Amino acid sequence: MKRHFLAIGAITITTLLAGCDFGDLVGQHQSGKKSENSNTQTEQASNNKNSNSNNGHSSNNNESRGRVEDLTQSQKVALAINDPSVSQYVVNASELRNHSFYANYNGGGQRKSIHTYKLEALPKKVEGAPNDMTFYTAKPSKGSFVTLIGIGNEKVLIAGTQSSGTYQQYAHSEAARELDLHELLDKYGKSSNYKNLANQITFTQGQSSNASEYTSDEGTSNNDASNDDKVTRDNVIDKVEAYEGHQLDTDTYTFKEPEQNVDGDWGFSILDKEGNLEGSYIVTSDGEVTKYDENGEEIE
């Protein structure tokens, strides 16, 4: 009998323990399933967040690209002249907006007024330039150099130069900057009021590089008889002496070596014997001579 009760007790205990283990296993399984579902939901939420973030980033890039494509040529220039890196070579945004700029010449400088910034198209393409880029000279000049502005679909090149060159020469010059329009729009698109500034920028067609070939004899005066041949380094001094009516006074002045600018015009400076700037001459490709004083003002 005693053995019988012991057997019954053992069976009962075993059954209880088995029930406990089974319940624990069920609980652990359900807990693991909940944890797995929670991890899956968290992972899905994270993926959705990353996807939304990537979509937003892509959308912003597309929006910026679309806005750049909508810019006019004058708006691109207006954005570019806001950048402080080019303020030495162009009339900058603040100066144009305030209708006043400081022109710095070799012999000194002076403040000048400006209401419209005029960009004149170059008669020929700059060697090695991107196919989508058009080049202009900006007037008035801010110094004893030509301001060259190249405008492309996504970039603007601004350079101060005293001679013609290739695109790579301009782009790698210390007096030049190549600017990205997407970056310019991000920096100055909201704060600079560039659209209003663009109204002060105008574009004109430049003189044809072969303009002298189409000048009729009737349109040429006797005083311009020396303009019949092409202006070169060898004869530019002759053009100036014909303009002055006498030989240049090399005893009193030093005349710098003539240089050709991007427009095809020739020019050289006049210095006194101490090296101070006294003036300069510009001879256009069709032989027209203009004389300037030490401040860059035209002498009539």
PDB file of C-alpha atoms in Angstrom:
ATOM      1  CA  MET A   1       0.000   0.000   0.000  1.00  0.00           C
ATOM      2  CA  LYS A   2       2.811   2.332   0.876  1.00  0.00           C
ATOM      3  CA  ARG A   3       4.427   1.678  -2.485  1.00  0.00           C
ATOM      4  CA  HIS A   4       1.096   2.364  -4.161  1.00  0.00           C
ATOM      5  CA  PHE A   5       0.786   5.807  -2.568  1.00  0.00           C
ATOM      6  CA  LEU A   6       4.385   6.609  -3.412  1.00  0.00           C
ATOM      7  CA  ALA A   7       3.777   5.732  -7.049  1.00  0.00           C
ATOM      8  CA  ILE A   8       0.668   7.879  -7.190  1.00  0.00           C
ATOM      9  CA  GLY A   9       2.594  10.787  -5.610  1.00  0.00           C
ATOM     10  CA  ALA A  10       5.435  10.458  -8.096  1.00  0.00           C
ATOM     11  CA  ILE A  11       3.020  10.459 -11.021  1.00  0.00           C
ATOM     12  CA  THR A  12       1.245  13.556  -9.650  1.00  0.00           C
ATOM     13  CA  ILE A  13       4.503  15.466  -9.136  1.00  0.00           C
ATOM     14  CA  THR A  14       5.737  14.486 -12.593  1.00  0.00           C
ATOM     15  CA  THR A  15       2.477  15.656 -14.118  1.00  0.00           C
ATOM     16  CA  LEU A  16       2.673  19.008 -12.315  1.00  0.00           C
ATOM     17  CA  LEU A  17       6.267  19.518 -13.325  1.00  0.00           C
ATOM     18  CA  ALA A  18       5.492  18.617 -16.908  1.00  0.00           C
ATOM     19  CA  GLY A  19       2.602  21.097 -16.920  1.00  0.00           C
ATOM     20  CA  CYS A  20       4.866  23.809 -15.549  1.00  0.00           C
ATOM     21  CA  ASP A  21       7.561  23.165 -18.143  1.00  0.00           C
ATOM     22  CA  PHE A  22       5.040  23.163 -20.944  1.00  0.00           C
ATOM     23  CA  GLY A  23       3.559  26.479 -19.771  1.00  0.00           C
ATOM     24  CA  ASP A  24       7.016  27.985 -19.570  1.00  0.00           C
ATOM     25  CA  LEU A  25       7.795  26.793 -23.055  1.00  0.00           C
ATOM     26  CA  VAL A  26       4.567  28.272 -24.385  1.00  0.00           C
ATOM     27  CA  GLY A  27       5.316  31.556 -22.642  1.00  0.00           C
ATOM     28  CA  GLN A  28       8.848  31.656 -23.992  1.00  0.00           C
ATOM     29  CA  HIS A  29       7.626  30.896 -27.505  1.00  0.00           C
ATOM     30  CA  GLN A  30       4.998  33.635 -27.351  1.00  0.00           C
ATOM     31  CA  SER A  31       7.518  36.098 -25.890  1.00  0.00           C
ATOM     32  CA  GLY A  32      10.058  35.279 -28.610  1.00  0.00           C
ATOM     33  CA  LYS A  33       7.388  35.676 -31.265  1.00  0.00           C
ATOM     34  CA  LYS A  34       6.429  39.083 -29.872  1.00  0.00           C
ATOM     35  CA  SER A  35      10.093  40.114 -29.760  1.00  0.00           C
ATOM     36  CA  GLU A  36      10.591  38.929 -33.343  1.00  0.00           C
ATOM     37  CA  ASN A  37       7.515  40.864 -34.485  1.00  0.00           C
ATOM     38  CA  SER A  38       8.745  43.937 -32.617  1.00  0.00           C
ATOM     39  CA  ASN A  39      12.193  43.691 -34.230  1.00  0.00           C
ATOM     40  CA  THR A  40      10.626  43.253 -37.658  1.00  0.00           C
ATOM     41  CA  GLN A  41       8.413  46.299 -37.155  1.00  0.00           C
ATOM     42  CA  THR A  42      11.377  48.357 -35.936  1.00  0.00           C
ATOM     43  CA  GLU A  43      13.445  47.280 -38.927  1.00  0.00           C
ATOM     44  CA  GLN A  44      10.601  48.120 -41.318  1.00  0.00           C
ATOM     45  CA  ALA A  45      10.166  51.539 -39.696  1.00  0.00           C
ATOM     46  CA  SER A  46      13.903  52.190 -39.994  1.00  0.00           C
ATOM     47  CA  ASN A  47      13.888  51.134 -43.643  1.00  0.00           C
ATOM     48  CA  ASN A  48      10.890  53.368 -44.328  1.00  0.00           C
ATOM     49  CA  LYS A  49      12.644  56.273 -42.615  1.00  0.00           C
ATOM     50  CA  ASN A  50      15.825  55.743 -44.634  1.00  0.00           C
ATOM     51  CA  SER A  51      13.791  55.404 -47.803  1.00  0.00           C
ATOM     52  CA  ASN A  52      11.943  58.639 -47.067  1.00  0.00           C
ATOM     53  CA  SER A  53      15.231  60.362 -46.253  1.00  0.00           C
ATOM     54  CA  ASN A  54      16.810  59.183 -49.502  1.00  0.00           C
ATOM     55  CA  ASN A  55      13.738  60.195 -51.455  1.00  0.00           C
ATOM     56  CA  GLY A  56      13.809  63.610 -49.817  1.00  0.00           C
ATOM     57  CA  HIS A  57      17.512  64.052 -50.604  1.00  0.00           C
ATOM     58  CA  SER A  58      16.938  63.019 -54.206  1.00  0.00           C
ATOM     59  CA  SER A  59      13.959  65.354 -54.417  1.00  0.00           C
ATOM     60  CA  ASN A  60      16.043  68.271 -53.118  1.00  0.00           C
ATOM     61  CA  ASN A  61      18.777  67.569 -55.678  1.00  0.00           C
ATOM     62  CA  ASN A  62      16.239  67.385 -58.483  1.00  0.00           C
ATOM     63  CA  GLU A  63      14.578  70.574 -57.270  1.00  0.00           C
ATOM     64  CA  SER A  64      17.927  72.425 -57.186  1.00  0.00           C
ATOM     65  CA  ARG A  65      18.839  71.137 -60.638  1.00  0.00           C
ATOM     66  CA  GLY A  66      15.440  72.147 -62.011  1.00  0.00           C
ATOM     67  CA  ARG A  67      15.735  75.633 -60.525  1.00  0.00           C
ATOM     68  CA  VAL A  68      19.207  76.128 -62.039  1.00  0.00           C
ATOM     69  CA  GLU A  69      17.869  75.099 -65.424  1.00  0.00           C
ATOM     70  CA  ASP A  70      15.194  77.793 -65.090  1.00  0.00           C
ATOM     71  CA  LEU A  71      17.714  80.612 -64.510  1.00  0.00           C
ATOM     72  CA  THR A  72      18.206  83.250 -67.201  1.00  0.00           C
ATOM     73  CA  GLN A  73      21.688  84.329 -68.275  1.00  0.00           C
ATOM     74  CA  SER A  74      21.409  87.581 -66.328  1.00  0.00           C
ATOM     75  CA  GLN A  75      20.217  85.746 -63.204  1.00  0.00           C
ATOM     76  CA  LYS A  76      23.223  83.430 -63.392  1.00  0.00           C
ATOM     77  CA  VAL A  77      25.536  86.456 -63.508  1.00  0.00           C
ATOM     78  CA  ALA A  78      23.620  88.125 -60.666  1.00  0.00           C
ATOM     79  CA  LEU A  79      24.198  85.061 -58.480  1.00  0.00           C
ATOM     80  CA  ALA A  80      27.876  84.836 -59.445  1.00  0.00           C
ATOM     81  CA  ILE A  81      28.732  88.458 -58.616  1.00  0.00           C
ATOM     82  CA  ASN A  82      27.410  87.874 -55.090  1.00  0.00           C
ATOM     83  CA  ASP A  83      30.362  85.590 -54.417  1.00  0.00           C
ATOM     84  CA  PRO A  84      33.171  87.454 -52.601  1.00  0.00           C
ATOM     85  CA  SER A  85      35.860  85.415 -54.386  1.00  0.00           C
ATOM     86  CA  VAL A  86      35.306  87.390 -57.627  1.00  0.00           C
ATOM     87  CA  SER A  87      34.748  90.897 -56.260  1.00  0.00           C
ATOM     88  CA  GLN A  88      38.246  91.978 -57.368  1.00  0.00           C
ATOM     89  CA  TYR A  89      37.487  91.219 -61.008  1.00  0.00           C
ATOM     90  CA  VAL A  90      33.836  92.263 -61.415  1.00  0.00           C
ATOM     91  CA  VAL A  91      31.474  94.969 -60.280  1.00  0.00           C
ATOM     92  CA  ASN A  92      30.025  92.979 -57.399  1.00  0.00           C
ATOM     93  CA  ALA A  93      26.390  92.669 -56.339  1.00  0.00           C
ATOM     94  CA  SER A  94      26.593  95.288 -53.597  1.00  0.00           C
ATOM     95  CA  GLU A  95      28.279  97.814 -55.894  1.00  0.00           C
ATOM     96  CA  LEU A  96      25.795  97.283 -58.711  1.00  0.00           C
ATOM     97  CA  ARG A  97      22.864  97.488 -56.322  1.00  0.00           C
ATOM     98  CA  ASN A  98      24.203 100.769 -54.883  1.00  0.00           C
ATOM     99  CA  HIS A  99      25.120 102.177 -58.334  1.00  0.00           C
ATOM    100  CA  SER A 100      28.727 102.863 -57.337  1.00  0.00           C
ATOM    101  CA  PHE A 101      32.024 100.968 -57.585  1.00  0.00           C
ATOM    102  CA  TYR A 102      35.718 101.576 -57.043  1.00  0.00           C
ATOM    103  CA  ALA A 103      37.880 101.210 -60.153  1.00  0.00           C
ATOM    104  CA  ASN A 104      41.502 100.380 -59.367  1.00  0.00           C
ATOM    105  CA  TYR A 105      44.125 101.289 -61.971  1.00  0.00           C
ATOM    106  CA  ASN A 106      47.899 100.949 -61.976  1.00  0.00           C
ATOM    107  CA  GLY A 107      48.407 104.591 -61.084  1.00  0.00           C
ATOM    108  CA  GLY A 108      45.602 104.779 -58.528  1.00  0.00           C
ATOM    109  CA  GLY A 109      41.844 104.431 -58.423  1.00  0.00           C
ATOM    110  CA  GLN A 110      38.601 106.327 -58.254  1.00  0.00           C
ATOM    111  CA  ARG A 111      34.934 105.797 -57.478  1.00  0.00           C
ATOM    112  CA  LYS A 112      32.593 105.608 -60.450  1.00  0.00           C
ATOM    113  CA  SER A 113      28.849 105.387 -60.896  1.00  0.00           C
ATOM    114  CA  ILE A 114      27.103 102.461 -62.567  1.00  0.00           C
ATOM    115  CA  HIS A 115      23.467 101.791 -63.378  1.00  0.00           C
ATOM    116  CA  THR A 116      23.728  98.959 -65.901  1.00  0.00           C
ATOM    117  CA  TYR A 117      26.332  96.218 -66.139  1.00  0.00           C
ATOM    118  CA  LYS A 118      26.841  95.544 -69.842  1.00  0.00           C
ATOM    119  CA  LEU A 119      28.017  92.168 -71.111  1.00  0.00           C
ATOM    120  CA  GLU A 120      29.224  92.106 -74.702  1.00  0.00           C
ATOM    121  CA  ALA A 121      29.463  88.734 -76.447  1.00  0.00           C
ATOM    122  CA  LEU A 122      32.906  87.703 -77.659  1.00  0.00           C
ATOM    123  CA  PRO A 123      33.162  87.468 -81.451  1.00  0.00           C
ATOM    124  CA  LYS A 124      34.662  83.986 -81.280  1.00  0.00           C
ATOM    125  CA  LYS A 125      34.634  80.985 -78.965  1.00  0.00           C
ATOM    126  CA  VAL A 126      37.321  80.562 -76.320  1.00  0.00           C
ATOM    127  CA  GLU A 127      39.560  77.601 -77.135  1.00  0.00           C
ATOM    128  CA  GLY A 128      38.889  74.541 -74.978  1.00  0.00           C
ATOM    129  CA  ALA A 129      35.740  75.983 -73.401  1.00  0.00           C
ATOM    130  CA  PRO A 130      32.734  73.744 -72.599  1.00  0.00           C
ATOM    131  CA  ASN A 131      30.271  73.555 -75.486  1.00  0.00           C
ATOM    132  CA  ASP A 132      27.455  74.986 -73.376  1.00  0.00           C
ATOM    133  CA  MET A 133      29.406  78.087 -72.299  1.00  0.00           C
ATOM    134  CA  THR A 134      29.071  81.537 -73.889  1.00  0.00           C
ATOM    135  CA  PHE A 135      31.663  84.235 -73.153  1.00  0.00           C
ATOM    136  CA  TYR A 136      31.228  87.955 -72.619  1.00  0.00           C
ATOM    137  CA  THR A 137      33.344  90.944 -71.655  1.00  0.00           C
ATOM    138  CA  ALA A 138      31.846  92.972 -68.817  1.00  0.00           C
ATOM    139  CA  LYS A 139      31.808  96.769 -68.965  1.00  0.00           C
ATOM    140  CA  PRO A 140      32.712  99.013 -67.286  1.00  0.00           C
ATOM    141  CA  SER A 141      36.014  97.478 -66.262  1.00  0.00           C
ATOM    142  CA  LYS A 142      37.052  97.452 -62.630  1.00  0.00           C
ATOM    143  CA  GLY A 143      40.735  97.947 -63.393  1.00  0.00           C
ATOM    144  CA  SER A 144      43.460  97.871 -66.021  1.00  0.00           C
ATOM    145  CA  PHE A 145      42.206  94.546 -67.339  1.00  0.00           C
ATOM    146  CA  VAL A 146      39.304  92.969 -69.186  1.00  0.00           C
ATOM    147  CA  THR A 147      36.631  91.195 -67.151  1.00  0.00           C
ATOM    148  CA  LEU A 148      35.724  87.956 -68.914  1.00  0.00           C
ATOM    149  CA  ILE A 149      32.530  86.090 -67.951  1.00  0.00           C
ATOM    150  CA  GLY A 150      31.697  82.633 -69.289  1.00  0.00           C
ATOM    151  CA  ILE A 151      28.137  81.420 -68.676  1.00  0.00           C
ATOM    152  CA  GLY A 152      27.238  77.730 -68.965  1.00  0.00           C
ATOM    153  CA  ASN A 153      24.336  75.501 -67.971  1.00  0.00           C
ATOM    154  CA  GLU A 154      25.744  74.733 -64.528  1.00  0.00           C
ATOM    155  CA  LYS A 155      28.915  76.830 -64.169  1.00  0.00           C
ATOM    156  CA  VAL A 156      30.070  80.439 -64.464  1.00  0.00           C
ATOM    157  CA  LEU A 157      33.705  81.413 -65.082  1.00  0.00           C
ATOM    158  CA  ILE A 158      34.848  84.914 -64.117  1.00  0.00           C
ATOM    159  CA  ALA A 159      38.369  86.101 -64.937  1.00  0.00           C
ATOM    160  CA  GLY A 160      40.342  89.321 -65.012  1.00  0.00           C
ATOM    161  CA  THR A 161      42.813  89.232 -67.907  1.00  0.00           C
ATOM    162  CA  GLN A 162      45.048  91.453 -70.016  1.00  0.00           C
ATOM    163  CA  SER A 163      45.550  88.996 -72.868  1.00  0.00           C
ATOM    164  CA  SER A 164      43.714  86.281 -74.746  1.00  0.00           C
ATOM    165  CA  GLY A 165      44.096  82.653 -73.700  1.00  0.00           C
ATOM    166  CA  THR A 166      42.526  79.210 -73.572  1.00  0.00           C
ATOM    167  CA  TYR A 167      39.811  78.123 -71.172  1.00  0.00           C
ATOM    168  CA  GLN A 168      42.254  76.104 -69.094  1.00  0.00           C
ATOM    169  CA  GLN A 169      44.589  79.092 -68.818  1.00  0.00           C
ATOM    170  CA  TYR A 170      41.741  81.257 -67.562  1.00  0.00           C
ATOM    171  CA  ALA A 171      40.335  78.605 -65.214  1.00  0.00           C
ATOM    172  CA  HIS A 172      43.718  77.995 -63.538  1.00  0.00           C
ATOM    173  CA  SER A 173      44.686  81.662 -63.336  1.00  0.00           C
ATOM    174  CA  GLU A 174      44.989  83.302 -59.918  1.00  0.00           C
ATOM    175  CA  ALA A 175      42.746  86.073 -61.259  1.00  0.00           C
ATOM    176  CA  ALA A 176      39.861  83.728 -62.119  1.00  0.00           C
ATOM    177  CA  ARG A 177      37.187  81.632 -60.435  1.00  0.00           C
ATOM    178  CA  GLU A 178      34.996  78.829 -61.782  1.00  0.00           C
ATOM    179  CA  LEU A 179      31.717  78.839 -59.834  1.00  0.00           C
ATOM    180  CA  ASP A 180      29.047  76.127 -59.543  1.00  0.00           C
ATOM    181  CA  LEU A 181      25.524  77.473 -60.087  1.00  0.00           C
ATOM    182  CA  HIS A 182      23.901  74.914 -57.755  1.00  0.00           C
ATOM    183  CA  GLU A 183      26.135  76.097 -54.914  1.00  0.00           C
ATOM    184  CA  LEU A 184      25.532  79.754 -55.800  1.00  0.00           C
ATOM    185  CA  LEU A 185      21.772  79.234 -55.766  1.00  0.00           C
ATOM    186  CA  ASP A 186      21.936  77.488 -52.391  1.00  0.00           C
ATOM    187  CA  LYS A 187      24.089  80.284 -50.917  1.00  0.00           C
ATOM    188  CA  TYR A 188      22.517  83.405 -52.408  1.00  0.00           C
ATOM    189  CA  GLY A 189      19.205  82.340 -53.932  1.00  0.00           C
ATOM    190  CA  LYS A 190      17.062  83.362 -50.964  1.00  0.00           C
ATOM    191  CA  SER A 191      18.936  86.279 -49.431  1.00  0.00           C
ATOM    192  CA  SER A 192      20.475  88.211 -52.316  1.00  0.00           C
ATOM    193  CA  ASN A 193      17.336  89.263 -54.216  1.00  0.00           C
ATOM    194  CA  TYR A 194      19.225  88.236 -57.344  1.00  0.00           C
ATOM    195  CA  LYS A 195      16.212  88.479 -59.650  1.00  0.00           C
ATOM    196  CA  ASN A 196      15.936  92.228 -59.128  1.00  0.00           C
ATOM    197  CA  LEU A 197      19.691  92.588 -59.544  1.00  0.00           C
ATOM    198  CA  ALA A 198      19.467  90.703 -62.856  1.00  0.00           C
ATOM    199  CA  ASN A 199      17.403  93.588 -64.255  1.00  0.00           C
ATOM    200  CA  GLN A 200      20.545  95.748 -64.099  1.00  0.00           C
ATOM    201  CA  ILE A 201      22.505  93.332 -66.315  1.00  0.00           C
ATOM    202  CA  THR A 202      22.179  93.597 -70.102  1.00  0.00           C
ATOM    203  CA  PHE A 203      23.624  91.634 -73.010  1.00  0.00           C
ATOM    204  CA  THR A 204      24.765  92.864 -76.416  1.00  0.00           C
ATOM    205  CA  GLN A 205      26.298  91.210 -79.451  1.00  0.00           C
ATOM    206  CA  GLY A 206      30.006  91.934 -79.862  1.00  0.00           C
ATOM    207  CA  GLN A 207      31.660  93.220 -82.998  1.00  0.00           C
ATOM    208  CA  SER A 208      32.433  90.587 -85.578  1.00  0.00           C
ATOM    209  CA  SER A 209      36.081  89.579 -85.604  1.00  0.00           C
ATOM    210  CA  ASN A 210      35.978  90.229 -89.354  1.00  0.00           C
ATOM    211  CA  ALA A 211      34.229  93.581 -89.062  1.00  0.00           C
ATOM    212  CA  SER A 212      36.981  95.419 -90.938  1.00  0.00           C
ATOM    213  CA  GLU A 213      36.375  93.213 -93.983  1.00  0.00           C
ATOM    214  CA  TYR A 214      32.833  94.559 -94.312  1.00  0.00           C
ATOM    215  CA  THR A 215      33.681  98.270 -93.976  1.00  0.00           C
ATOM    216  CA  SER A 216      32.961 100.074 -97.219  1.00  0.00           C
ATOM    217  CA  ASP A 217      35.282 102.698 -98.678  1.00  0.00           C
ATOM    218  CA  GLU A 218      32.489 105.254 -98.393  1.00  0.00           C
ATOM    219  CA  GLY A 219      32.298 104.720 -94.657  1.00  0.00           C
ATOM    220  CA  THR A 220      36.027 105.314 -94.158  1.00  0.00           C
ATOM    221  CA  SER A 221      37.303 108.865 -93.785  1.00  0.00           C
ATOM    222  CA  ASN A 222      40.657 110.104 -95.051  1.00  0.00           C
ATOM    223  CA  ASN A 223      41.920 110.225 -91.479  1.00  0.00           C
ATOM    224  CA  ASP A 224      41.300 106.475 -91.218  1.00  0.00           C
ATOM    225  CA  ALA A 225      43.313 105.573 -94.284  1.00  0.00           C
ATOM    226  CA  SER A 226      45.796 103.756 -92.086  1.00  0.00           C
ATOM    227  CA  ASN A 227      43.037 101.364 -90.956  1.00  0.00           C
ATOM    228  CA  ASP A 228      42.969  99.403 -94.199  1.00  0.00           C
ATOM    229  CA  ASP A 229      45.312  96.663 -92.986  1.00  0.00           C
ATOM    230  CA  LYS A 230      44.863  94.310 -90.061  1.00  0.00           C
ATOM    231  CA  VAL A 231      46.147  95.545 -86.703  1.00  0.00           C
ATOM    232  CA  THR A 232      49.043  93.436 -85.411  1.00  0.00           C
ATOM    233  CA  ARG A 233      51.776  93.722 -82.810  1.00  0.00           C
ATOM    234  CA  ASP A 234      54.101  94.956 -85.551  1.00  0.00           C
ATOM    235  CA  ASN A 235      51.952  97.874 -86.720  1.00  0.00           C
ATOM    236  CA  VAL A 236      49.984  98.898 -83.624  1.00  0.00           C
ATOM    237  CA  ILE A 237      52.560 101.602 -82.794  1.00  0.00           C
ATOM    238  CA  ASP A 238      52.197 102.937 -86.343  1.00  0.00           C
ATOM    239  CA  LYS A 239      48.443 103.244 -85.764  1.00  0.00           C
ATOM    240  CA  VAL A 240      49.006 105.255 -82.589  1.00  0.00           C
ATOM    241  CA  GLU A 241      51.590 107.533 -84.220  1.00  0.00           C
ATOM    242  CA  ALA A 242      49.193 108.145 -87.116  1.00  0.00           C
ATOM    243  CA  TYR A 243      46.533 109.045 -84.526  1.00  0.00           C
ATOM    244  CA  GLU A 244      48.883 111.427 -82.666  1.00  0.00           C
ATOM    245  CA  GLY A 245      50.343 112.901 -85.858  1.00  0.00           C
ATOM    246  CA  HIS A 246      53.925 112.417 -84.668  1.00  0.00           C
ATOM    247  CA  GLN A 247      56.314 109.776 -83.420  1.00  0.00           C
ATOM    248  CA  LEU A 248      56.012 108.680 -79.803  1.00  0.00           C
ATOM    249  CA  ASP A 249      58.312 110.527 -77.395  1.00  0.00           C
ATOM    250  CA  THR A 250      60.502 107.723 -76.102  1.00  0.00           C
ATOM    251  CA  ASP A 251      62.908 110.205 -74.467  1.00  0.00           C
ATOM    252  CA  THR A 252      60.253 111.344 -71.995  1.00  0.00           C
ATOM    253  CA  TYR A 253      58.063 108.248 -71.688  1.00  0.00           C
ATOM    254  CA  THR A 254      58.366 104.489 -71.611  1.00  0.00           C
ATOM    255  CA  PHE A 255      55.822 102.608 -73.719  1.00  0.00           C
ATOM    256  CA  LYS A 256      55.027  99.083 -72.571  1.00  0.00           C
ATOM    257  CA  GLU A 257      54.971  96.167 -74.996  1.00  0.00           C
ATOM    258  CA  PRO A 258      51.563  96.009 -76.765  1.00  0.00           C
ATOM    259  CA  GLU A 259      49.258  93.168 -75.699  1.00  0.00           C
ATOM    260  CA  GLN A 260      46.116  91.820 -77.336  1.00  0.00           C
ATOM    261  CA  ASN A 261      42.982  91.281 -75.220  1.00  0.00           C
ATOM    262  CA  VAL A 262      40.173  88.769 -75.653  1.00  0.00           C
ATOM    263  CA  ASP A 263      38.247  91.168 -77.914  1.00  0.00           C
ATOM    264  CA  GLY A 264      41.091  91.206 -80.426  1.00  0.00           C
ATOM    265  CA  ASP A 265      41.999  94.800 -79.489  1.00  0.00           C
ATOM    266  CA  TRP A 266      45.565  95.915 -78.810  1.00  0.00           C
ATOM    267  CA  GLY A 267      46.697  98.105 -75.946  1.00  0.00           C
ATOM    268  CA  PHE A 268      49.742  99.365 -74.106  1.00  0.00           C
ATOM    269  CA  SER A 269      50.533 101.634 -71.170  1.00  0.00           C
ATOM    270  CA  ILE A 270      52.497 104.898 -71.029  1.00  0.00           C
ATOM    271  CA  LEU A 271      54.886 105.310 -68.082  1.00  0.00           C
ATOM    272  CA  ASP A 272      57.120 108.150 -67.044  1.00  0.00           C
ATOM    273  CA  LYS A 273      60.801 107.424 -66.488  1.00  0.00           C
ATOM    274  CA  GLU A 274      60.130 106.730 -62.810  1.00  0.00           C
ATOM    275  CA  GLY A 275      57.668 103.993 -63.731  1.00  0.00           C
ATOM    276  CA  ASN A 276      54.482 105.872 -62.862  1.00  0.00           C
ATOM    277  CA  LEU A 277      51.439 105.348 -65.072  1.00  0.00           C
ATOM    278  CA  GLU A 278      50.720 108.318 -67.333  1.00  0.00           C
ATOM    279  CA  GLY A 279      48.054 106.809 -69.570  1.00  0.00           C
ATOM    280  CA  SER A 280      47.387 104.149 -72.172  1.00  0.00           C
ATOM    281  CA  TYR A 281      46.228 103.483 -75.715  1.00  0.00           C
ATOM    282  CA  ILE A 282      43.670 100.990 -77.002  1.00  0.00           C
ATOM    283  CA  VAL A 283      43.621 100.146 -80.704  1.00  0.00           C
ATOM    284  CA  THR A 284      40.613  98.107 -81.845  1.00  0.00           C
ATOM    285  CA  SER A 285      40.883  95.312 -84.390  1.00  0.00           C
ATOM    286  CA  ASP A 286      39.597  97.693 -87.071  1.00  0.00           C
ATOM    287  CA  GLY A 287      42.249 100.327 -86.264  1.00  0.00           C
ATOM    288  CA  GLU A 288      40.307 102.812 -84.112  1.00  0.00           C
ATOM    289  CA  VAL A 289      42.596 104.444 -81.530  1.00  0.00           C
ATOM    290  CA  THR A 290      41.455 105.642 -78.093  1.00  0.00           C
ATOM    291  CA  LYS A 291      43.739 107.346 -75.569  1.00  0.00           C
ATOM    292  CA  TYR A 292      43.202 107.218 -71.797  1.00  0.00           C
ATOM    293  CA  ASP A 293      44.683 109.166 -68.904  1.00  0.00           C
ATOM    294  CA  GLU A 294      46.269 107.632 -65.803  1.00  0.00           C
ATOM    295  CA  ASN A 295      42.825 107.141 -64.221  1.00  0.00           C
ATOM    296  CA  GLY A 296      41.419 105.278 -67.193  1.00  0.00           C
ATOM    297  CA  GLU A 297      39.340 108.224 -68.382  1.00  0.00           C
ATOM    298  CA  GLU A 298      39.094 108.662 -72.135  1.00  0.00           C
ATOM    299  CA  ILE A 299      40.966 111.669 -73.519  1.00  0.00           C
ATOM    300  CA  GLU A 300      38.974 113.386 -76.235  1.00  0.00           C
TER     301      GLU A 300
END
